[in-house]
Amino acid sequence: MILHHAKGSCSLGILVLIEELGIDCEVRYVDLPGGEQRTPEFLAINPKGKVPALIRDDGQLITEWPAIASYLAALKPERQLLPADPLGLARVLEAVEYVVSTMHMQGFSRIVRPENFCPDRDQAEHVKERGLEIFRSGFDLFDRVLEDRPFVAGSFSIADAALFYAEWWMVNRLDGRLPRNCGAHYERLMDRAAVRRALDR
Protein backbone atom coordinates (compact mmCIF):
# COMPACT_ATOMS: atom_id res chain seq x y z
CA MET A 1 0.00 0.00 0.00
CA ILE A 2 0.95 3.63 -0.44
CA LEU A 3 -0.06 6.47 1.88
CA HIS A 4 0.05 9.98 0.48
CA HIS A 5 0.85 12.04 3.56
CA ALA A 6 1.81 15.61 4.40
CA LYS A 7 3.90 16.35 7.46
CA GLY A 8 1.93 18.22 10.11
CA SER A 9 -1.42 17.39 8.52
CA CYS A 10 -4.30 15.21 9.70
CA SER A 11 -2.73 12.29 7.85
CA LEU A 12 -0.35 12.05 10.82
CA GLY A 13 -3.16 10.20 12.59
CA ILE A 14 -3.37 7.67 9.76
CA LEU A 15 0.38 7.16 9.87
CA VAL A 16 0.09 6.50 13.61
CA LEU A 17 -2.46 3.76 12.89
CA ILE A 18 -0.26 2.21 10.20
CA GLU A 19 2.62 2.04 12.67
CA GLU A 20 0.38 0.84 15.49
CA LEU A 21 -0.97 -2.00 13.35
CA GLY A 22 2.39 -2.91 11.84
CA ILE A 23 1.11 -2.55 8.28
CA ASP A 24 3.69 -2.49 5.50
CA CYS A 25 3.04 0.77 3.70
CA GLU A 26 5.11 3.11 1.56
CA VAL A 27 4.77 6.77 2.50
CA ARG A 28 4.87 9.42 -0.20
CA TYR A 29 5.05 13.00 0.96
CA VAL A 30 2.85 15.73 -0.46
CA ASP A 31 3.96 19.37 -0.26
CA LEU A 32 0.74 21.06 0.84
CA PRO A 33 2.26 24.54 1.43
CA GLY A 34 3.74 24.36 -2.06
CA GLY A 35 0.38 23.44 -3.57
CA GLU A 36 1.37 19.97 -4.78
CA GLN A 37 -2.15 18.72 -3.95
CA ARG A 38 -3.52 20.93 -6.75
CA THR A 39 -1.13 19.76 -9.45
CA PRO A 40 -2.38 17.59 -12.34
CA GLU A 41 -0.02 14.84 -11.19
CA PHE A 42 -1.54 14.60 -7.71
CA LEU A 43 -5.11 15.13 -8.91
CA ALA A 44 -4.60 12.09 -11.13
CA ILE A 45 -3.98 10.14 -7.91
CA ASN A 46 -6.67 11.76 -5.76
CA PRO A 47 -9.15 13.99 -7.62
CA LYS A 48 -10.21 15.48 -4.27
CA GLY A 49 -6.80 17.13 -4.02
CA LYS A 50 -6.08 16.37 -0.38
CA VAL A 51 -4.48 13.98 2.06
CA PRO A 52 -4.65 11.38 3.41
CA ALA A 53 -5.01 9.22 0.34
CA LEU A 54 -4.39 5.48 0.57
CA ILE A 55 -3.65 3.34 -2.48
CA ARG A 56 -4.26 -0.36 -2.00
CA ASP A 57 -1.98 -2.95 -3.56
CA ASP A 58 -4.62 -3.52 -6.25
CA GLY A 59 -4.56 0.19 -7.13
CA GLN A 60 -7.87 1.13 -5.53
CA LEU A 61 -7.97 4.54 -3.85
CA ILE A 62 -9.43 5.15 -0.38
CA THR A 63 -9.89 8.72 0.82
CA GLU A 64 -11.31 10.53 3.87
CA TRP A 65 -9.84 10.09 7.34
CA PRO A 66 -12.66 8.03 8.92
CA ALA A 67 -12.85 5.67 5.93
CA ILE A 68 -9.10 5.06 5.81
CA ALA A 69 -8.83 4.58 9.58
CA SER A 70 -11.74 2.12 9.61
CA TYR A 71 -10.29 0.21 6.67
CA LEU A 72 -6.88 -0.13 8.32
CA ALA A 73 -8.41 -1.27 11.61
CA ALA A 74 -10.50 -3.86 9.77
CA LEU A 75 -7.34 -5.34 8.26
CA LYS A 76 -6.17 -6.31 11.76
CA PRO A 77 -9.35 -7.12 13.70
CA GLU A 78 -7.35 -8.93 16.37
CA ARG A 79 -5.92 -5.56 17.45
CA GLN A 80 -9.46 -4.33 18.26
CA LEU A 81 -8.94 -0.72 17.18
CA LEU A 82 -12.62 -0.84 16.23
CA PRO A 83 -14.85 -2.39 18.91
CA ALA A 84 -16.80 -5.48 17.93
CA ASP A 85 -19.94 -4.58 19.88
CA PRO A 86 -22.37 -2.21 18.10
CA LEU A 87 -22.53 0.41 20.85
CA GLY A 88 -18.76 0.48 21.32
CA LEU A 89 -18.32 0.84 17.57
CA ALA A 90 -20.81 3.70 17.49
CA ARG A 91 -18.98 5.50 20.31
CA VAL A 92 -15.64 5.27 18.52
CA LEU A 93 -17.08 6.42 15.20
CA GLU A 94 -18.95 9.35 16.75
CA ALA A 95 -15.71 10.51 18.40
CA VAL A 96 -13.81 10.24 15.11
CA GLU A 97 -16.54 12.10 13.26
CA TYR A 98 -16.57 14.89 15.83
CA VAL A 99 -12.81 15.40 15.60
CA VAL A 100 -12.81 15.40 11.80
CA SER A 101 -16.03 17.21 10.92
CA THR A 102 -16.26 19.68 13.80
CA MET A 103 -12.89 20.26 15.47
CA HIS A 104 -10.89 19.98 12.25
CA MET A 105 -13.16 21.17 9.45
CA GLN A 106 -15.18 23.76 11.37
CA GLY A 107 -12.61 24.77 13.98
CA PHE A 108 -9.00 24.40 12.87
CA SER A 109 -9.78 25.14 9.23
CA ARG A 110 -11.20 28.53 10.23
CA ILE A 111 -7.97 29.30 12.07
CA VAL A 112 -5.60 28.46 9.22
CA ARG A 113 -7.84 29.17 6.20
CA PRO A 114 -10.21 31.99 7.22
CA GLU A 115 -10.57 33.06 3.58
CA ASN A 116 -12.45 29.81 2.89
CA PHE A 117 -15.18 30.90 5.32
CA CYS A 118 -15.38 34.63 4.63
CA PRO A 119 -14.07 36.49 1.57
CA ASP A 120 -14.01 39.76 3.50
CA ARG A 121 -10.45 40.12 4.81
CA ASP A 122 -11.66 42.55 7.46
CA GLN A 123 -13.53 39.65 9.06
CA ALA A 124 -10.57 37.24 9.04
CA GLU A 125 -9.67 37.71 12.70
CA HIS A 126 -13.27 37.17 13.75
CA VAL A 127 -13.35 33.95 11.70
CA LYS A 128 -10.11 32.78 13.34
CA GLU A 129 -11.44 33.55 16.81
CA ARG A 130 -14.60 31.57 16.12
CA GLY A 131 -12.49 28.69 14.83
CA LEU A 132 -10.43 28.66 18.02
CA GLU A 133 -13.62 28.64 20.09
CA ILE A 134 -14.88 25.58 18.20
CA PHE A 135 -11.51 23.85 18.44
CA ARG A 136 -11.22 24.50 22.18
CA SER A 137 -14.79 23.41 22.88
CA GLY A 138 -13.93 20.06 21.31
CA PHE A 139 -11.05 19.59 23.72
CA ASP A 140 -13.31 20.55 26.61
CA LEU A 141 -15.72 17.82 25.53
CA PHE A 142 -13.00 15.18 25.25
CA ASP A 143 -11.50 16.32 28.54
CA ARG A 144 -14.71 15.23 30.24
CA VAL A 145 -14.70 11.93 28.33
CA LEU A 146 -11.12 11.26 29.46
CA GLU A 147 -11.79 12.07 33.11
CA ASP A 148 -12.08 8.40 34.11
CA ARG A 149 -10.23 6.58 31.34
CA PRO A 150 -6.85 6.61 29.57
CA PHE A 151 -8.27 6.47 26.05
CA VAL A 152 -11.40 7.80 24.36
CA ALA A 153 -13.20 4.45 24.31
CA GLY A 154 -11.39 2.94 27.30
CA SER A 155 -8.76 1.12 25.26
CA PHE A 156 -6.73 2.48 22.34
CA SER A 157 -8.79 2.84 19.15
CA ILE A 158 -8.88 4.85 15.94
CA ALA A 159 -10.58 7.62 17.95
CA ASP A 160 -7.34 8.19 19.85
CA ALA A 161 -5.38 8.61 16.62
CA ALA A 162 -7.93 11.19 15.49
CA LEU A 163 -7.82 13.11 18.76
CA PHE A 164 -4.02 12.92 18.75
CA TYR A 165 -3.62 14.77 15.46
CA ALA A 166 -5.84 17.56 16.79
CA GLU A 167 -3.85 17.65 20.04
CA TRP A 168 -0.62 17.74 18.04
CA TRP A 169 -1.92 20.78 16.17
CA MET A 170 -2.77 22.55 19.41
CA VAL A 171 0.65 21.83 20.90
CA ASN A 172 2.77 22.41 17.81
CA ARG A 173 0.83 24.87 15.64
CA LEU A 174 -1.23 26.92 18.09
CA ASP A 175 -0.71 28.00 21.70
CA GLY A 176 -0.12 24.56 23.19
CA ARG A 177 -2.76 24.83 25.90
CA LEU A 178 -4.63 21.56 26.31
CA PRO A 179 -7.01 20.88 29.21
CA ARG A 180 -5.61 18.54 31.86
CA ASN A 181 -6.98 15.20 30.67
CA CYS A 182 -6.34 15.91 27.00
CA GLY A 183 -2.81 16.93 27.91
CA ALA A 184 -2.32 13.62 29.70
CA HIS A 185 -3.79 11.79 26.69
CA TYR A 186 -1.38 13.60 24.38
CA GLU A 187 1.61 12.65 26.54
CA ARG A 188 0.33 9.07 26.76
CA LEU A 189 0.22 8.90 22.96
CA MET A 190 3.63 10.54 22.62
CA ASP A 191 5.04 7.74 24.78
CA ARG A 192 3.80 5.06 22.38
CA ALA A 193 6.49 3.60 20.13
CA ALA A 194 4.16 3.68 17.12
CA VAL A 195 3.60 7.41 17.54
CA ARG A 196 7.32 8.09 17.83
CA ARG A 197 7.93 6.07 14.65
CA ALA A 198 5.18 7.96 12.83
CA LEU A 199 6.66 11.31 13.84
CA ASP A 200 10.12 10.19 12.72
CA ARG A 201 9.01 9.17 9.22
PDB file of C-alpha atoms in Angstrom:
ATOM      1  CA  MET A   1       0.000   0.000   0.000  1.00  0.00           C
ATOM      2  CA  ILE A   2       0.945   3.625  -0.436  1.00  0.00           C
ATOM      3  CA  LEU A   3      -0.060   6.465   1.884  1.00  0.00           C
ATOM      4  CA  HIS A   4       0.046   9.975   0.483  1.00  0.00           C
ATOM      5  CA  HIS A   5       0.849  12.038   3.556  1.00  0.00           C
ATOM      6  CA  ALA A   6       1.811  15.607   4.404  1.00  0.00           C
ATOM      7  CA  LYS A   7       3.899  16.355   7.462  1.00  0.00           C
ATOM      8  CA  GLY A   8       1.930  18.220  10.106  1.00  0.00           C
ATOM      9  CA  SER A   9      -1.423  17.388   8.518  1.00  0.00           C
ATOM     10  CA  CYS A  10      -4.297  15.206   9.705  1.00  0.00           C
ATOM     11  CA  SER A  11      -2.732  12.287   7.847  1.00  0.00           C
ATOM     12  CA  LEU A  12      -0.352  12.052  10.820  1.00  0.00           C
ATOM     13  CA  GLY A  13      -3.161  10.199  12.590  1.00  0.00           C
ATOM     14  CA  ILE A  14      -3.369   7.674   9.755  1.00  0.00           C
ATOM     15  CA  LEU A  15       0.381   7.164   9.872  1.00  0.00           C
ATOM     16  CA  VAL A  16       0.089   6.497  13.615  1.00  0.00           C
ATOM     17  CA  LEU A  17      -2.465   3.757  12.887  1.00  0.00           C
ATOM     18  CA  ILE A  18      -0.260   2.210  10.203  1.00  0.00           C
ATOM     19  CA  GLU A  19       2.624   2.043  12.670  1.00  0.00           C
ATOM     20  CA  GLU A  20       0.384   0.835  15.491  1.00  0.00           C
ATOM     21  CA  LEU A  21      -0.968  -2.000  13.351  1.00  0.00           C
ATOM     22  CA  GLY A  22       2.395  -2.914  11.836  1.00  0.00           C
ATOM     23  CA  ILE A  23       1.108  -2.554   8.281  1.00  0.00           C
ATOM     24  CA  ASP A  24       3.686  -2.493   5.500  1.00  0.00           C
ATOM     25  CA  CYS A  25       3.037   0.770   3.695  1.00  0.00           C
ATOM     26  CA  GLU A  26       5.110   3.105   1.564  1.00  0.00           C
ATOM     27  CA  VAL A  27       4.772   6.770   2.501  1.00  0.00           C
ATOM     28  CA  ARG A  28       4.868   9.419  -0.203  1.00  0.00           C
ATOM     29  CA  TYR A  29       5.049  12.999   0.959  1.00  0.00           C
ATOM     30  CA  VAL A  30       2.847  15.734  -0.455  1.00  0.00           C
ATOM     31  CA  ASP A  31       3.961  19.367  -0.261  1.00  0.00           C
ATOM     32  CA  LEU A  32       0.741  21.065   0.836  1.00  0.00           C
ATOM     33  CA  PRO A  33       2.262  24.536   1.428  1.00  0.00           C
ATOM     34  CA  GLY A  34       3.742  24.358  -2.062  1.00  0.00           C
ATOM     35  CA  GLY A  35       0.379  23.435  -3.570  1.00  0.00           C
ATOM     36  CA  GLU A  36       1.367  19.967  -4.781  1.00  0.00           C
ATOM     37  CA  GLN A  37      -2.149  18.722  -3.954  1.00  0.00           C
ATOM     38  CA  ARG A  38      -3.517  20.930  -6.752  1.00  0.00           C
ATOM     39  CA  THR A  39      -1.125  19.756  -9.453  1.00  0.00           C
ATOM     40  CA  PRO A  40      -2.377  17.591 -12.336  1.00  0.00           C
ATOM     41  CA  GLU A  41      -0.023  14.835 -11.191  1.00  0.00           C
ATOM     42  CA  PHE A  42      -1.539  14.600  -7.713  1.00  0.00           C
ATOM     43  CA  LEU A  43      -5.108  15.131  -8.905  1.00  0.00           C
ATOM     44  CA  ALA A  44      -4.602  12.094 -11.128  1.00  0.00           C
ATOM     45  CA  ILE A  45      -3.984  10.141  -7.910  1.00  0.00           C
ATOM     46  CA  ASN A  46      -6.673  11.765  -5.763  1.00  0.00           C
ATOM     47  CA  PRO A  47      -9.150  13.993  -7.621  1.00  0.00           C
ATOM     48  CA  LYS A  48     -10.205  15.476  -4.267  1.00  0.00           C
ATOM     49  CA  GLY A  49      -6.796  17.129  -4.020  1.00  0.00           C
ATOM     50  CA  LYS A  50      -6.082  16.371  -0.382  1.00  0.00           C
ATOM     51  CA  VAL A  51      -4.479  13.983   2.065  1.00  0.00           C
ATOM     52  CA  PRO A  52      -4.653  11.382   3.408  1.00  0.00           C
ATOM     53  CA  ALA A  53      -5.008   9.217   0.342  1.00  0.00           C
ATOM     54  CA  LEU A  54      -4.386   5.480   0.573  1.00  0.00           C
ATOM     55  CA  ILE A  55      -3.653   3.338  -2.476  1.00  0.00           C
ATOM     56  CA  ARG A  56      -4.263  -0.365  -1.995  1.00  0.00           C
ATOM     57  CA  ASP A  57      -1.983  -2.947  -3.562  1.00  0.00           C
ATOM     58  CA  ASP A  58      -4.618  -3.520  -6.254  1.00  0.00           C
ATOM     59  CA  GLY A  59      -4.559   0.186  -7.126  1.00  0.00           C
ATOM     60  CA  GLN A  60      -7.872   1.126  -5.531  1.00  0.00           C
ATOM     61  CA  LEU A  61      -7.973   4.536  -3.853  1.00  0.00           C
ATOM     62  CA  ILE A  62      -9.430   5.147  -0.384  1.00  0.00           C
ATOM     63  CA  THR A  63      -9.890   8.722   0.820  1.00  0.00           C
ATOM     64  CA  GLU A  64     -11.313  10.532   3.870  1.00  0.00           C
ATOM     65  CA  TRP A  65      -9.841  10.092   7.342  1.00  0.00           C
ATOM     66  CA  PRO A  66     -12.659   8.028   8.919  1.00  0.00           C
ATOM     67  CA  ALA A  67     -12.852   5.665   5.935  1.00  0.00           C
ATOM     68  CA  ILE A  68      -9.101   5.057   5.806  1.00  0.00           C
ATOM     69  CA  ALA A  69      -8.830   4.580   9.577  1.00  0.00           C
ATOM     70  CA  SER A  70     -11.738   2.124   9.614  1.00  0.00           C
ATOM     71  CA  TYR A  71     -10.292   0.208   6.670  1.00  0.00           C
ATOM     72  CA  LEU A  72      -6.884  -0.130   8.319  1.00  0.00           C
ATOM     73  CA  ALA A  73      -8.407  -1.265  11.614  1.00  0.00           C
ATOM     74  CA  ALA A  74     -10.502  -3.863   9.775  1.00  0.00           C
ATOM     75  CA  LEU A  75      -7.338  -5.343   8.263  1.00  0.00           C
ATOM     76  CA  LYS A  76      -6.167  -6.315  11.756  1.00  0.00           C
ATOM     77  CA  PRO A  77      -9.352  -7.120  13.705  1.00  0.00           C
ATOM     78  CA  GLU A  78      -7.349  -8.927  16.372  1.00  0.00           C
ATOM     79  CA  ARG A  79      -5.925  -5.555  17.453  1.00  0.00           C
ATOM     80  CA  GLN A  80      -9.463  -4.333  18.256  1.00  0.00           C
ATOM     81  CA  LEU A  81      -8.939  -0.722  17.182  1.00  0.00           C
ATOM     82  CA  LEU A  82     -12.616  -0.844  16.226  1.00  0.00           C
ATOM     83  CA  PRO A  83     -14.853  -2.388  18.913  1.00  0.00           C
ATOM     84  CA  ALA A  84     -16.804  -5.479  17.931  1.00  0.00           C
ATOM     85  CA  ASP A  85     -19.940  -4.576  19.880  1.00  0.00           C
ATOM     86  CA  PRO A  86     -22.367  -2.213  18.096  1.00  0.00           C
ATOM     87  CA  LEU A  87     -22.526   0.414  20.847  1.00  0.00           C
ATOM     88  CA  GLY A  88     -18.758   0.478  21.320  1.00  0.00           C
ATOM     89  CA  LEU A  89     -18.317   0.837  17.574  1.00  0.00           C
ATOM     90  CA  ALA A  90     -20.810   3.703  17.486  1.00  0.00           C
ATOM     91  CA  ARG A  91     -18.979   5.505  20.308  1.00  0.00           C
ATOM     92  CA  VAL A  92     -15.635   5.269  18.520  1.00  0.00           C
ATOM     93  CA  LEU A  93     -17.080   6.420  15.204  1.00  0.00           C
ATOM     94  CA  GLU A  94     -18.955   9.345  16.747  1.00  0.00           C
ATOM     95  CA  ALA A  95     -15.713  10.507  18.400  1.00  0.00           C
ATOM     96  CA  VAL A  96     -13.812  10.240  15.112  1.00  0.00           C
ATOM     97  CA  GLU A  97     -16.540  12.096  13.258  1.00  0.00           C
ATOM     98  CA  TYR A  98     -16.572  14.888  15.827  1.00  0.00           C
ATOM     99  CA  VAL A  99     -12.810  15.396  15.598  1.00  0.00           C
ATOM    100  CA  VAL A 100     -12.807  15.395  11.800  1.00  0.00           C
ATOM    101  CA  SER A 101     -16.032  17.206  10.920  1.00  0.00           C
ATOM    102  CA  THR A 102     -16.263  19.678  13.803  1.00  0.00           C
ATOM    103  CA  MET A 103     -12.892  20.257  15.469  1.00  0.00           C
ATOM    104  CA  HIS A 104     -10.889  19.984  12.247  1.00  0.00           C
ATOM    105  CA  MET A 105     -13.156  21.174   9.447  1.00  0.00           C
ATOM    106  CA  GLN A 106     -15.184  23.760  11.374  1.00  0.00           C
ATOM    107  CA  GLY A 107     -12.608  24.775  13.978  1.00  0.00           C
ATOM    108  CA  PHE A 108      -9.005  24.399  12.871  1.00  0.00           C
ATOM    109  CA  SER A 109      -9.783  25.140   9.228  1.00  0.00           C
ATOM    110  CA  ARG A 110     -11.204  28.531  10.232  1.00  0.00           C
ATOM    111  CA  ILE A 111      -7.972  29.301  12.070  1.00  0.00           C
ATOM    112  CA  VAL A 112      -5.598  28.465   9.225  1.00  0.00           C
ATOM    113  CA  ARG A 113      -7.842  29.174   6.205  1.00  0.00           C
ATOM    114  CA  PRO A 114     -10.208  31.994   7.223  1.00  0.00           C
ATOM    115  CA  GLU A 115     -10.568  33.055   3.581  1.00  0.00           C
ATOM    116  CA  ASN A 116     -12.454  29.813   2.892  1.00  0.00           C
ATOM    117  CA  PHE A 117     -15.175  30.904   5.319  1.00  0.00           C
ATOM    118  CA  CYS A 118     -15.381  34.633   4.635  1.00  0.00           C
ATOM    119  CA  PRO A 119     -14.072  36.488   1.565  1.00  0.00           C
ATOM    120  CA  ASP A 120     -14.010  39.764   3.500  1.00  0.00           C
ATOM    121  CA  ARG A 121     -10.451  40.121   4.814  1.00  0.00           C
ATOM    122  CA  ASP A 122     -11.659  42.549   7.460  1.00  0.00           C
ATOM    123  CA  GLN A 123     -13.525  39.652   9.065  1.00  0.00           C
ATOM    124  CA  ALA A 124     -10.572  37.238   9.037  1.00  0.00           C
ATOM    125  CA  GLU A 125      -9.667  37.712  12.699  1.00  0.00           C
ATOM    126  CA  HIS A 126     -13.269  37.166  13.746  1.00  0.00           C
ATOM    127  CA  VAL A 127     -13.355  33.954  11.702  1.00  0.00           C
ATOM    128  CA  LYS A 128     -10.115  32.776  13.337  1.00  0.00           C
ATOM    129  CA  GLU A 129     -11.441  33.555  16.813  1.00  0.00           C
ATOM    130  CA  ARG A 130     -14.598  31.573  16.121  1.00  0.00           C
ATOM    131  CA  GLY A 131     -12.488  28.691  14.830  1.00  0.00           C
ATOM    132  CA  LEU A 132     -10.432  28.656  18.018  1.00  0.00           C
ATOM    133  CA  GLU A 133     -13.623  28.643  20.093  1.00  0.00           C
ATOM    134  CA  ILE A 134     -14.880  25.581  18.201  1.00  0.00           C
ATOM    135  CA  PHE A 135     -11.507  23.852  18.442  1.00  0.00           C
ATOM    136  CA  ARG A 136     -11.217  24.498  22.180  1.00  0.00           C
ATOM    137  CA  SER A 137     -14.793  23.409  22.879  1.00  0.00           C
ATOM    138  CA  GLY A 138     -13.925  20.061  21.315  1.00  0.00           C
ATOM    139  CA  PHE A 139     -11.048  19.588  23.717  1.00  0.00           C
ATOM    140  CA  ASP A 140     -13.311  20.550  26.615  1.00  0.00           C
ATOM    141  CA  LEU A 141     -15.717  17.818  25.534  1.00  0.00           C
ATOM    142  CA  PHE A 142     -13.001  15.182  25.251  1.00  0.00           C
ATOM    143  CA  ASP A 143     -11.497  16.315  28.538  1.00  0.00           C
ATOM    144  CA  ARG A 144     -14.712  15.231  30.237  1.00  0.00           C
ATOM    145  CA  VAL A 145     -14.703  11.931  28.333  1.00  0.00           C
ATOM    146  CA  LEU A 146     -11.122  11.258  29.458  1.00  0.00           C
ATOM    147  CA  GLU A 147     -11.793  12.068  33.109  1.00  0.00           C
ATOM    148  CA  ASP A 148     -12.080   8.403  34.113  1.00  0.00           C
ATOM    149  CA  ARG A 149     -10.229   6.579  31.337  1.00  0.00           C
ATOM    150  CA  PRO A 150      -6.846   6.613  29.573  1.00  0.00           C
ATOM    151  CA  PHE A 151      -8.270   6.472  26.046  1.00  0.00           C
ATOM    152  CA  VAL A 152     -11.396   7.804  24.360  1.00  0.00           C
ATOM    153  CA  ALA A 153     -13.201   4.446  24.313  1.00  0.00           C
ATOM    154  CA  GLY A 154     -11.394   2.942  27.302  1.00  0.00           C
ATOM    155  CA  SER A 155      -8.756   1.124  25.259  1.00  0.00           C
ATOM    156  CA  PHE A 156      -6.733   2.475  22.338  1.00  0.00           C
ATOM    157  CA  SER A 157      -8.791   2.845  19.153  1.00  0.00           C
ATOM    158  CA  ILE A 158      -8.883   4.845  15.942  1.00  0.00           C
ATOM    159  CA  ALA A 159     -10.579   7.616  17.948  1.00  0.00           C
ATOM    160  CA  ASP A 160      -7.339   8.195  19.853  1.00  0.00           C
ATOM    161  CA  ALA A 161      -5.379   8.606  16.625  1.00  0.00           C
ATOM    162  CA  ALA A 162      -7.933  11.189  15.492  1.00  0.00           C
ATOM    163  CA  LEU A 163      -7.821  13.108  18.763  1.00  0.00           C
ATOM    164  CA  PHE A 164      -4.024  12.920  18.750  1.00  0.00           C
ATOM    165  CA  TYR A 165      -3.623  14.771  15.463  1.00  0.00           C
ATOM    166  CA  ALA A 166      -5.844  17.561  16.794  1.00  0.00           C
ATOM    167  CA  GLU A 167      -3.852  17.654  20.039  1.00  0.00           C
ATOM    168  CA  TRP A 168      -0.623  17.739  18.037  1.00  0.00           C
ATOM    169  CA  TRP A 169      -1.922  20.781  16.167  1.00  0.00           C
ATOM    170  CA  MET A 170      -2.774  22.545  19.408  1.00  0.00           C
ATOM    171  CA  VAL A 171       0.648  21.829  20.899  1.00  0.00           C
ATOM    172  CA  ASN A 172       2.772  22.410  17.807  1.00  0.00           C
ATOM    173  CA  ARG A 173       0.834  24.868  15.644  1.00  0.00           C
ATOM    174  CA  LEU A 174      -1.230  26.918  18.090  1.00  0.00           C
ATOM    175  CA  ASP A 175      -0.708  28.000  21.702  1.00  0.00           C
ATOM    176  CA  GLY A 176      -0.119  24.558  23.189  1.00  0.00           C
ATOM    177  CA  ARG A 177      -2.759  24.828  25.902  1.00  0.00           C
ATOM    178  CA  LEU A 178      -4.634  21.558  26.312  1.00  0.00           C
ATOM    179  CA  PRO A 179      -7.005  20.884  29.209  1.00  0.00           C
ATOM    180  CA  ARG A 180      -5.607  18.537  31.856  1.00  0.00           C
ATOM    181  CA  ASN A 181      -6.982  15.195  30.674  1.00  0.00           C
ATOM    182  CA  CYS A 182      -6.343  15.912  27.002  1.00  0.00           C
ATOM    183  CA  GLY A 183      -2.805  16.933  27.910  1.00  0.00           C
ATOM    184  CA  ALA A 184      -2.321  13.624  29.701  1.00  0.00           C
ATOM    185  CA  HIS A 185      -3.792  11.793  26.693  1.00  0.00           C
ATOM    186  CA  TYR A 186      -1.384  13.603  24.375  1.00  0.00           C
ATOM    187  CA  GLU A 187       1.605  12.647  26.539  1.00  0.00           C
ATOM    188  CA  ARG A 188       0.334   9.074  26.756  1.00  0.00           C
ATOM    189  CA  LEU A 189       0.215   8.902  22.959  1.00  0.00           C
ATOM    190  CA  MET A 190       3.629  10.536  22.620  1.00  0.00           C
ATOM    191  CA  ASP A 191       5.037   7.743  24.783  1.00  0.00           C
ATOM    192  CA  ARG A 192       3.803   5.055  22.376  1.00  0.00           C
ATOM    193  CA  ALA A 193       6.493   3.595  20.134  1.00  0.00           C
ATOM    194  CA  ALA A 194       4.157   3.679  17.121  1.00  0.00           C
ATOM    195  CA  VAL A 195       3.604   7.410  17.541  1.00  0.00           C
ATOM    196  CA  ARG A 196       7.320   8.086  17.825  1.00  0.00           C
ATOM    197  CA  ARG A 197       7.927   6.069  14.653  1.00  0.00           C
ATOM    198  CA  ALA A 198       5.183   7.963  12.830  1.00  0.00           C
ATOM    199  CA  LEU A 199       6.658  11.308  13.839  1.00  0.00           C
ATOM    200  CA  ASP A 200      10.119  10.192  12.725  1.00  0.00           C
ATOM    201  CA  ARG A 201       9.014   9.173   9.221  1.00  0.00           C
TER     202      ARG A 201
END
